[in-house]
XYZ file of C-alpha atoms in Angstrom:
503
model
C 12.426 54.069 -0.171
C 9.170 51.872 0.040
C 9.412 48.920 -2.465
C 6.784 49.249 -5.329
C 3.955 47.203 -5.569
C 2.639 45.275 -8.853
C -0.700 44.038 -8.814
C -2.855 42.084 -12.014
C -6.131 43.392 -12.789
C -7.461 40.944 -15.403
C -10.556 41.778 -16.903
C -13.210 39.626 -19.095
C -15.155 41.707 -21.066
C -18.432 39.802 -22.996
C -16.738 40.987 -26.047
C -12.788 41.198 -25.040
C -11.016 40.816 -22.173
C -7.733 42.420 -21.093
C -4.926 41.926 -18.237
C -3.185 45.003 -16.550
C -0.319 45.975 -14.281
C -0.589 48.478 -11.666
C 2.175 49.661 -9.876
C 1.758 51.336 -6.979
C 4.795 53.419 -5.939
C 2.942 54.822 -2.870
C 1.724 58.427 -3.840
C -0.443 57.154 -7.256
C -0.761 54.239 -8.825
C 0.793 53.551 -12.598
C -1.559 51.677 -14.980
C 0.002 49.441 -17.864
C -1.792 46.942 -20.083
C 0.288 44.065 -21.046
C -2.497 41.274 -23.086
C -5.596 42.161 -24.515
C -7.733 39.348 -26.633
C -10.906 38.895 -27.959
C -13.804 37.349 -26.684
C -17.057 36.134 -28.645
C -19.374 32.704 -27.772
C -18.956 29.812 -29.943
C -22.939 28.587 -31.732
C -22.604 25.215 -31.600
C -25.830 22.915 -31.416
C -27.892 26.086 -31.578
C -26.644 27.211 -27.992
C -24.110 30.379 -27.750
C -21.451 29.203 -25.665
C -18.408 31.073 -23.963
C -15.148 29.046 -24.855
C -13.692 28.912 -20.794
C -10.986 26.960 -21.984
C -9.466 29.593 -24.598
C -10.234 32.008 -22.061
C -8.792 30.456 -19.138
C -5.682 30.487 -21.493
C -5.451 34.143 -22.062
C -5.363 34.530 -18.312
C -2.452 32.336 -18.133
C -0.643 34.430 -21.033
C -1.552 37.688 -19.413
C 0.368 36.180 -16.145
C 3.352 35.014 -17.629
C 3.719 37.992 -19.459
C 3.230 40.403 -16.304
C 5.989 37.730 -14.620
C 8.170 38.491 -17.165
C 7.726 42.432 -17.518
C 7.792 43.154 -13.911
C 11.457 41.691 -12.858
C 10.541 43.619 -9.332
C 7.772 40.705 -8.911
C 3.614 40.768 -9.141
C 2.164 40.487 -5.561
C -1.439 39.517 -6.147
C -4.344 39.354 -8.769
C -7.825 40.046 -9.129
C -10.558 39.104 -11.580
C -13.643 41.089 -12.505
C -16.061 39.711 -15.442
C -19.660 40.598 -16.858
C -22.691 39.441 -14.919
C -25.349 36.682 -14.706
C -23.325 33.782 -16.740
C -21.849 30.771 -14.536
C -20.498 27.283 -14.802
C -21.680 24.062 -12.637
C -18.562 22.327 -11.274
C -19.474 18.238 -10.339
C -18.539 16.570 -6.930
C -14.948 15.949 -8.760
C -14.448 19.867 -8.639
C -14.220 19.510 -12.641
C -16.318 21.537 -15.010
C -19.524 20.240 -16.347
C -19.834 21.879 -19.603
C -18.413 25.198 -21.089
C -20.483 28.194 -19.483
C -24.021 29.139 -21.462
C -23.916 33.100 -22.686
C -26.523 35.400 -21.532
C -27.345 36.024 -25.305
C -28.294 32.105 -25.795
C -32.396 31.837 -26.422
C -33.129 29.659 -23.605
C -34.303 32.212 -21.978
C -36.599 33.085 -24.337
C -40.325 33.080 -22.525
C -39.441 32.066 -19.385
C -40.232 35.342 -17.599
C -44.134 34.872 -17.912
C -43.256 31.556 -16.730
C -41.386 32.287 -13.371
C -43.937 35.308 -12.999
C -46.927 32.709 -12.999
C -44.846 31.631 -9.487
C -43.052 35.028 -8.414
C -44.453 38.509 -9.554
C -41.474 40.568 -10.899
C -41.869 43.080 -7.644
C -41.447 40.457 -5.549
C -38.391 39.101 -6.702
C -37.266 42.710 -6.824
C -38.388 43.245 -2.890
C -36.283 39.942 -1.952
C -33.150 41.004 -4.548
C -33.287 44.373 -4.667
C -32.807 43.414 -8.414
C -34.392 44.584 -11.761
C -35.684 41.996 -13.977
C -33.779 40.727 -16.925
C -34.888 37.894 -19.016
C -31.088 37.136 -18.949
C -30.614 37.492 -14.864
C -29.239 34.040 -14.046
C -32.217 33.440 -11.470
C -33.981 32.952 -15.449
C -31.334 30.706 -16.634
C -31.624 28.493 -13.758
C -34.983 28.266 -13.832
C -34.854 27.191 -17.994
C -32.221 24.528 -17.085
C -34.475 22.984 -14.390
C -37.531 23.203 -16.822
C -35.147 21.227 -19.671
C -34.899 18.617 -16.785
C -30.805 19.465 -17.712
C -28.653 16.199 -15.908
C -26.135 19.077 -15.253
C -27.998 20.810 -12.915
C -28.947 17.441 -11.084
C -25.187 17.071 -11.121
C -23.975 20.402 -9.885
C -21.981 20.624 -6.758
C -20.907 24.025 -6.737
C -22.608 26.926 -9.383
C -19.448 29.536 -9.422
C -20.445 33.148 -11.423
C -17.561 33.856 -14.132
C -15.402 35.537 -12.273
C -15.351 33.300 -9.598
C -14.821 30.406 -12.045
C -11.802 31.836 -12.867
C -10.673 32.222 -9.458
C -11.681 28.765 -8.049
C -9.145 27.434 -10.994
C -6.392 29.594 -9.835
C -6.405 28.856 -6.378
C -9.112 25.606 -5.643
C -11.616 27.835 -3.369
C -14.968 27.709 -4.397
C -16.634 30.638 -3.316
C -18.548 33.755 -4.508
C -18.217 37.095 -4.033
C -20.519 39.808 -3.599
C -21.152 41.688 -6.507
C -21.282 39.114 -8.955
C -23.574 37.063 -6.762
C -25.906 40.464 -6.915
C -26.514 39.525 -10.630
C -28.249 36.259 -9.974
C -31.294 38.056 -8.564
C -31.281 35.602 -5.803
C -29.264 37.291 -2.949
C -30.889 39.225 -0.433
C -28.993 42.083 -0.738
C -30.139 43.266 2.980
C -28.776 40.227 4.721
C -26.130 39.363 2.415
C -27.169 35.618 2.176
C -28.701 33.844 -0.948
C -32.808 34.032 -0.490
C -34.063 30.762 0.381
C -37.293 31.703 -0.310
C -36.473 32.109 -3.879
C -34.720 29.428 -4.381
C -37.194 27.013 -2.583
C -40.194 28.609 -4.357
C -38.596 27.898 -7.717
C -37.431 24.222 -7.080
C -33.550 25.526 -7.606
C -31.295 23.330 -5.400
C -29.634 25.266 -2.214
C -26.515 23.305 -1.797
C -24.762 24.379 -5.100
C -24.345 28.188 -4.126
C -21.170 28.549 -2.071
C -20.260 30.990 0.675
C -20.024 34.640 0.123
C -17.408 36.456 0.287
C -16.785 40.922 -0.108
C -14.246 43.133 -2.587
C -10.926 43.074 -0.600
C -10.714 40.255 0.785
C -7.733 37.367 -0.208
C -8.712 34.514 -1.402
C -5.725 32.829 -1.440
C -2.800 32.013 -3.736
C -2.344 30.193 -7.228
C -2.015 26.978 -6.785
C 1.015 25.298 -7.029
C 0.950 23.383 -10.512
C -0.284 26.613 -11.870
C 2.820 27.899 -10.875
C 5.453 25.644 -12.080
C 3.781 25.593 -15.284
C 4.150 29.651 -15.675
C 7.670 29.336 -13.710
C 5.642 31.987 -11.419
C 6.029 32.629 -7.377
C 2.747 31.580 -5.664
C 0.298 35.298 -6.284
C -2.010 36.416 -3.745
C -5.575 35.964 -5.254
C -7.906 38.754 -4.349
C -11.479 38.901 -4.536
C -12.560 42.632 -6.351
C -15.719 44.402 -7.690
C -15.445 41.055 -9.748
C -18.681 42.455 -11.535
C -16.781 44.415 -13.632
C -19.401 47.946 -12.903
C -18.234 47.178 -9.513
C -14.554 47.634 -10.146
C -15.375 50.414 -12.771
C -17.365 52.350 -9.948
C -14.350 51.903 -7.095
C -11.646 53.360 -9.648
C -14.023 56.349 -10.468
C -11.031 59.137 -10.032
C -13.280 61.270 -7.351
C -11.231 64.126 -5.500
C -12.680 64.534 -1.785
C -13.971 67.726 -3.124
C -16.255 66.288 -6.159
C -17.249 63.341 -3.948
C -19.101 65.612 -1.582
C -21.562 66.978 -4.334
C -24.033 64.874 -6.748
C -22.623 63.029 -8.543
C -23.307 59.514 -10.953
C -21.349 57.535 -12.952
C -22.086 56.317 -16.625
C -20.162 52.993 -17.994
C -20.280 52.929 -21.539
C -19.451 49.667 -22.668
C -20.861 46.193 -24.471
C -23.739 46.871 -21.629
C -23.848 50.877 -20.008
C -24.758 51.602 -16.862
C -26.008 54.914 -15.193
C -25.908 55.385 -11.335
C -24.860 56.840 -8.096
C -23.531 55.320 -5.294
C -24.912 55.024 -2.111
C -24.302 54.083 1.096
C -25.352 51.378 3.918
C -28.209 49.960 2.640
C -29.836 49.402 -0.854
C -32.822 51.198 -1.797
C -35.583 48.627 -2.446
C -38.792 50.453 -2.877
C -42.074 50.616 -5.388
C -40.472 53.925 -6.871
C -37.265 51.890 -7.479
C -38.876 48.929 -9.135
C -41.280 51.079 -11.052
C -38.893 53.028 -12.680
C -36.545 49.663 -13.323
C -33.472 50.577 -11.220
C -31.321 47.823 -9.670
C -29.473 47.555 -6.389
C -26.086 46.288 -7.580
C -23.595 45.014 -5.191
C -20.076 47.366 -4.614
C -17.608 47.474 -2.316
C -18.672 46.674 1.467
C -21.378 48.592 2.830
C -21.802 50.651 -0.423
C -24.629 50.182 -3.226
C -24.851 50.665 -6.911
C -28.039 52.287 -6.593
C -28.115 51.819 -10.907
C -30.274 51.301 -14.560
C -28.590 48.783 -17.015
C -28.858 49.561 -20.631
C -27.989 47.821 -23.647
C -25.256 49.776 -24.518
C -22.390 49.163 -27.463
C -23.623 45.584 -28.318
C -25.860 46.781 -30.921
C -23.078 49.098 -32.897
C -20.446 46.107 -31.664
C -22.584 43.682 -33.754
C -23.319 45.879 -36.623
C -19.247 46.507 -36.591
C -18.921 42.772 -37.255
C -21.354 42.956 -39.706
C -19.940 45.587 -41.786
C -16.387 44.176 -41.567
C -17.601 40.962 -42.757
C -19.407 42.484 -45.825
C -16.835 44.565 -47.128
C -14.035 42.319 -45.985
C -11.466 44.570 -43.919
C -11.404 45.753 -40.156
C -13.053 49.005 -39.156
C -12.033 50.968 -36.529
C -14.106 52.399 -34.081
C -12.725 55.635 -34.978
C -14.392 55.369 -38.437
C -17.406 54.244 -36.844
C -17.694 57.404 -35.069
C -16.563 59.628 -37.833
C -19.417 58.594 -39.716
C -22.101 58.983 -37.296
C -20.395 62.711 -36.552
C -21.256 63.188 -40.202
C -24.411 61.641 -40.371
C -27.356 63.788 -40.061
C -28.666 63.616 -36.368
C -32.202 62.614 -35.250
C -33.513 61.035 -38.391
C -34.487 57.853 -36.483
C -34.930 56.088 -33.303
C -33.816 52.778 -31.762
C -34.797 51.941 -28.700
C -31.834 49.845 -27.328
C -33.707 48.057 -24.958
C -36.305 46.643 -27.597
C -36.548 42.880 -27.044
C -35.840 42.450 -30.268
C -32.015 43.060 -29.839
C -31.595 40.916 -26.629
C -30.848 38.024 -28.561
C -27.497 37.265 -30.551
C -28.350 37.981 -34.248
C -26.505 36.380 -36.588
C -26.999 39.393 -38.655
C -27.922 43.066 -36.538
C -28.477 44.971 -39.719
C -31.196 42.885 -40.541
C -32.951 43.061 -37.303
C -32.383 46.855 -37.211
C -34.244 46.833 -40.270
C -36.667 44.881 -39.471
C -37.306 47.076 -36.598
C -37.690 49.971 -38.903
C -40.399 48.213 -40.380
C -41.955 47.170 -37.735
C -41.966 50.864 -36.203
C -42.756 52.381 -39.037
C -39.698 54.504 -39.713
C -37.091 55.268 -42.927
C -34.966 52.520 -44.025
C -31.918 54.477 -43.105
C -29.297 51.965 -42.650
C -25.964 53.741 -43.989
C -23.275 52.905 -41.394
C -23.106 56.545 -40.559
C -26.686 56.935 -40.358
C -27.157 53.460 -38.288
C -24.043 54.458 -35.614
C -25.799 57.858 -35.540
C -28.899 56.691 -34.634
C -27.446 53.744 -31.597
C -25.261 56.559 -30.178
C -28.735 58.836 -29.629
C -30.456 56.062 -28.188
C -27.966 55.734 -25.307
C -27.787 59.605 -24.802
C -31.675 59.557 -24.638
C -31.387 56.594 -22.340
C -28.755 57.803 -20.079
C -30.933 61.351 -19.938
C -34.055 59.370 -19.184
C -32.058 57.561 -16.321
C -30.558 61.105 -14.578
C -34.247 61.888 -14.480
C -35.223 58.726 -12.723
C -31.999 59.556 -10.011
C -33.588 62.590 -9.214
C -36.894 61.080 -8.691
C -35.911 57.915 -6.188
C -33.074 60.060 -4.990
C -34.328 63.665 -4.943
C -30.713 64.590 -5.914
C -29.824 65.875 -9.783
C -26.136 64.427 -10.888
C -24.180 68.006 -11.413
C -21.120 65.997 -12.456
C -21.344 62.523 -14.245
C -17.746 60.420 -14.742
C -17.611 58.446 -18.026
C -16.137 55.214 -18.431
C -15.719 52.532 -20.239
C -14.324 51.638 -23.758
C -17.841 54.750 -25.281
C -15.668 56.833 -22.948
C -13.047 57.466 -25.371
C -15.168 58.984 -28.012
C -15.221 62.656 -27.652
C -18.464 63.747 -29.740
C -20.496 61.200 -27.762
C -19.240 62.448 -24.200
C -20.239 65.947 -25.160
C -23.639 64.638 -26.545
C -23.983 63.277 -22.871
C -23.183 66.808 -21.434
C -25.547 68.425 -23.621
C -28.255 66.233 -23.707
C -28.054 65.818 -19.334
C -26.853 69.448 -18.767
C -23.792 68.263 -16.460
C -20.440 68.419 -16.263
C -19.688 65.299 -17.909
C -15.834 64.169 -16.550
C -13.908 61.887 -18.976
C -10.295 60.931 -19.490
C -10.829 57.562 -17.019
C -10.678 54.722 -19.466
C -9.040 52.609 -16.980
C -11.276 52.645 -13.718
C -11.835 48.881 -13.856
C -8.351 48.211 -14.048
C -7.824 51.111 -11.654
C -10.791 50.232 -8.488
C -9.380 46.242 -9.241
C -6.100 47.242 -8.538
C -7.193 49.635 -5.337
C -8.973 46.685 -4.088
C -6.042 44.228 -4.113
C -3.769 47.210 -2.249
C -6.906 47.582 0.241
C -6.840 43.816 0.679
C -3.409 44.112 1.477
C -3.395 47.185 3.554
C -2.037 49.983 1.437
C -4.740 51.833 1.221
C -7.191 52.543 4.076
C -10.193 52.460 2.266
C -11.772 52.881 -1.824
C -12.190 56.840 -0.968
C -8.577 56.737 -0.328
C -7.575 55.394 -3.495
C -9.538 57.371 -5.514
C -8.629 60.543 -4.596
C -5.000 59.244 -5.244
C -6.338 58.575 -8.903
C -7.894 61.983 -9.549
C -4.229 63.692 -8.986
C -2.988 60.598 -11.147
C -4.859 61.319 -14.100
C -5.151 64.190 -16.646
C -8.881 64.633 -16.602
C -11.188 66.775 -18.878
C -14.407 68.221 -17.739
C -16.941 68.964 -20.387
C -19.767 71.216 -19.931
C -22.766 71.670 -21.230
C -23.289 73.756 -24.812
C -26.848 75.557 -23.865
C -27.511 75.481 -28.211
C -27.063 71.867 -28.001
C -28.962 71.270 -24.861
C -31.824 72.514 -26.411
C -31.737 70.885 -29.481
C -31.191 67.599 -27.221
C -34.243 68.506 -25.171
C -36.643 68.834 -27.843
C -35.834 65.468 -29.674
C -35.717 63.645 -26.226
C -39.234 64.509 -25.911
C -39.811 63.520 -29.444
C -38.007 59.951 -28.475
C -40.528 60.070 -25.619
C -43.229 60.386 -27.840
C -42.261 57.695 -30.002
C -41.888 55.192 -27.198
C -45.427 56.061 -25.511
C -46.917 55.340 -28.707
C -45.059 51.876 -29.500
């Protein structure tokens, strides 16, 4: 009998991370996780920092423990983390400062300021990215306005992921994906744009060489492994944009995979999306309707609208813990908002006002009720309510906008993501989108960054392959659409409509 296979998925989360075995025993692969942790940025100086350090030390726990649990012996790793954030490495190879969060207000402004030099469409015709105030083209461009001496002495500028993996094994490098979320690869050639980078001063010789999902790195380094008491681990470069991973361990039977289908990631950001194939689309229609081309496995597209997603009701979660001093699950959370009367309000997740970090989101939600000129309904219930229809209305807004660029409407839509596990909102999505919405896939990061480390090392023939072993791995459950509910779903999502045309 063939030998099983262990492989580490570890993945960083921008508000937890959490490490992962999966065994592959040849017919399906066994997901177990072994270290979870949390993960929030440290305010210090008035910057929001990410603490690499403590988070370079959970990786190092999750190892030794998967070392330890798996007697039979861990073959490889692979690392997938959220988007745009990066550190500079000097000429030394050593860290320059802890990495800068996304949420940090440096960013604050700067769009009209790169848009005095590059219009928004035509970074979008050279990326095949949307615009984001937080895109790390934007943070760049802030640094080198602060005159920062860290940029001036960067060597190397290595996304998150690939932070993590140049300390594992020494190779600086970046792969695909991630490097998508800069907004300043040309997606169509694969190579950074030089004509975005020379047209906003950025330096050239601090991106490194770019690498695709699949493909070995190397191996830990070997320090690394006499301090874990560890055998030297294949490192493997993944969807190390986490969506990326998330969209290769969708649990698609050949069957399903031939009709339309998207994916929706519910998690601290949420995604909706299809996949498609050869090229990215880069049009007007695409950049009208704010749809990105995000990097996937080779030769395949995330053709795909970013939303705010959970940050708002994670914040507000902190929030209300803090105030009435004991932890609150998230199955509280959504108890409440079950109970709480529906459509009373609107949030618009995407408001600039909740880009930011907030040291306190019920305030700004309320001051956004002011501003809008709406009830001061801020009862937890009332306030998880509320966030939960604003991602149902986006997410329905967004299987629209498919059909438009695509002229294809989703019939089934897989759920993922940490949203994914909350029942009453996946059948919200069914309603409100009229699909079959599949769920019971909580694990398709871990999952498609485990597929890719078997494809790396020749297991699997290809991410179609694997997935179709997933989807007779899992027990999935297919919800359909209740036509009463639809309705009622139709009628306030033109009412949410309404509101925003009138904002």
């Amino acid at each position: 009998m063939k030998a099983h296979i262990c492989c580490i998925g570890a993945d960083f989360g921008a508000s937890g991370g959490k490490m992962s075995v999966g065994t592959f025993t040849g017919e399906r692969v066994v997901i177990e996780e072994i270290h979870r942790f949390e993960n929030r940025p440290v305010f210090l100086h008035e910057t929001f920092y990410w603490d690499f350090l403590r988070l370079f030390y959970e990786l190092k726990c999750g190892i030794s423990k998967a070392a330890a649990q798996y007697a039979g012996g861990i073959r490889s790793i692979g690392i997938d983390t959220w988007g745009v954030d990066f550190g500079l490495l000097d000429t030394h190879g050593e860290l320059l400062s802890n990495p800068v969060s996304y949420r940090d207000k440096r960013t604050q402004g700067i769009l009209e300021e790169v848009s005095a030099i590059l219009s928004d469409q035509e970074i979008f015709m050279h990326s095949g990215e949307c615009t984001m105030e937080i895109n790390t083209i934007y943070q760049l461009y802030a640094l080198r306005k602060t005159r920062s001496d860290s940029l001036n002495q960067a060597d190397k500028l290595l996304m998150m992921p690939d932070l993590f993996t140049y300390f594992l094994t020494g190779e600086p490098l970046s792969e695909f994906s991630e490097a998508v979320t800069t907004q300043l690869l040309d997606q169509t050639s694969t190579r950074w744009s030089t004509y975005l980078l020379s047209k906003l001063g950025l330096p050239e010789h601090i991106f490194p060489d770019i690498i695709f999902p699949g493909t070995r790195i190397g191996t830990t380094i070997s320090h690394l492994n006499q301090e874990l008491g560890i055998p030297a681990l294949d490192v493997v470069a993944v969807g190390s944009h986490d969506a990326a991973s998330a969209i290769a361990g969708l649990p698609i039977s050949r069957t399903n995979i031939k009709k339309p289908w998207a994916f929706i990631i519910i998690g601290t950001w949420s995604v909706i999306g299809v996949e498609v194939h050869n090229a990215p689309i880069i049009t007007d229609e695409t950049y009208k309707l704010g749809f990105s081309n995000e990097g996937n496995v080779r030769n395949r597209f995330a053709l795909q609208k970013i939303i705010s997603g959970l940050w708002l009701l994670q914040e507000c979660r902190h929030a209300w813990m803090k105030r009435e001093g004991r932890t609150i699950t998230w199955d509280e959370i959504s108890e409440s908002a079950s109970e709480a009367e529906g459509f009373t309000n609107i949030i618009d997740v995407d408001d600039p006002i909740f880009t930011s970090k907030s040291l306190d989101m019920l305030e700004t939600i309320a001051q956004y009720y002011k501003r809008t000129g709406q009830p001061l309904h801020l009862e937890p219930g009332a306030v998880a309510r509320t966030i939960y229809e604003g991602l149902v209305f986006k997410f329905k807004q967004g299987a629209l906008d498919i059909e438009t660029i695509t002229g294809q409407s989703p019939e089934i839509v897989y759920l993922t993501g940490g949203g994914a596990n909350n029942a009453r909102l996946c059948q919200w999505i069914a309603d409100a989108l009229n699909v079959v919405a599949v769920t019971g896939t909580p694990e398709t990061t871990a999952a498609g960054n485990i597929l890719l480390q078997l494809q790396a090392a020749g297991e699997i023939g290809d991410v179609d392959e694997g997935r179709e072993m997933l989807s007779n791995s899992y027990h999935l459950t297919y919800l359909t659409p209740q036509q009463n509910e639809a309705t009622i779903w139709n009628q306030a999502f033109e009412r949410y409509i309404h509101f925003l045309d009138h904002q």
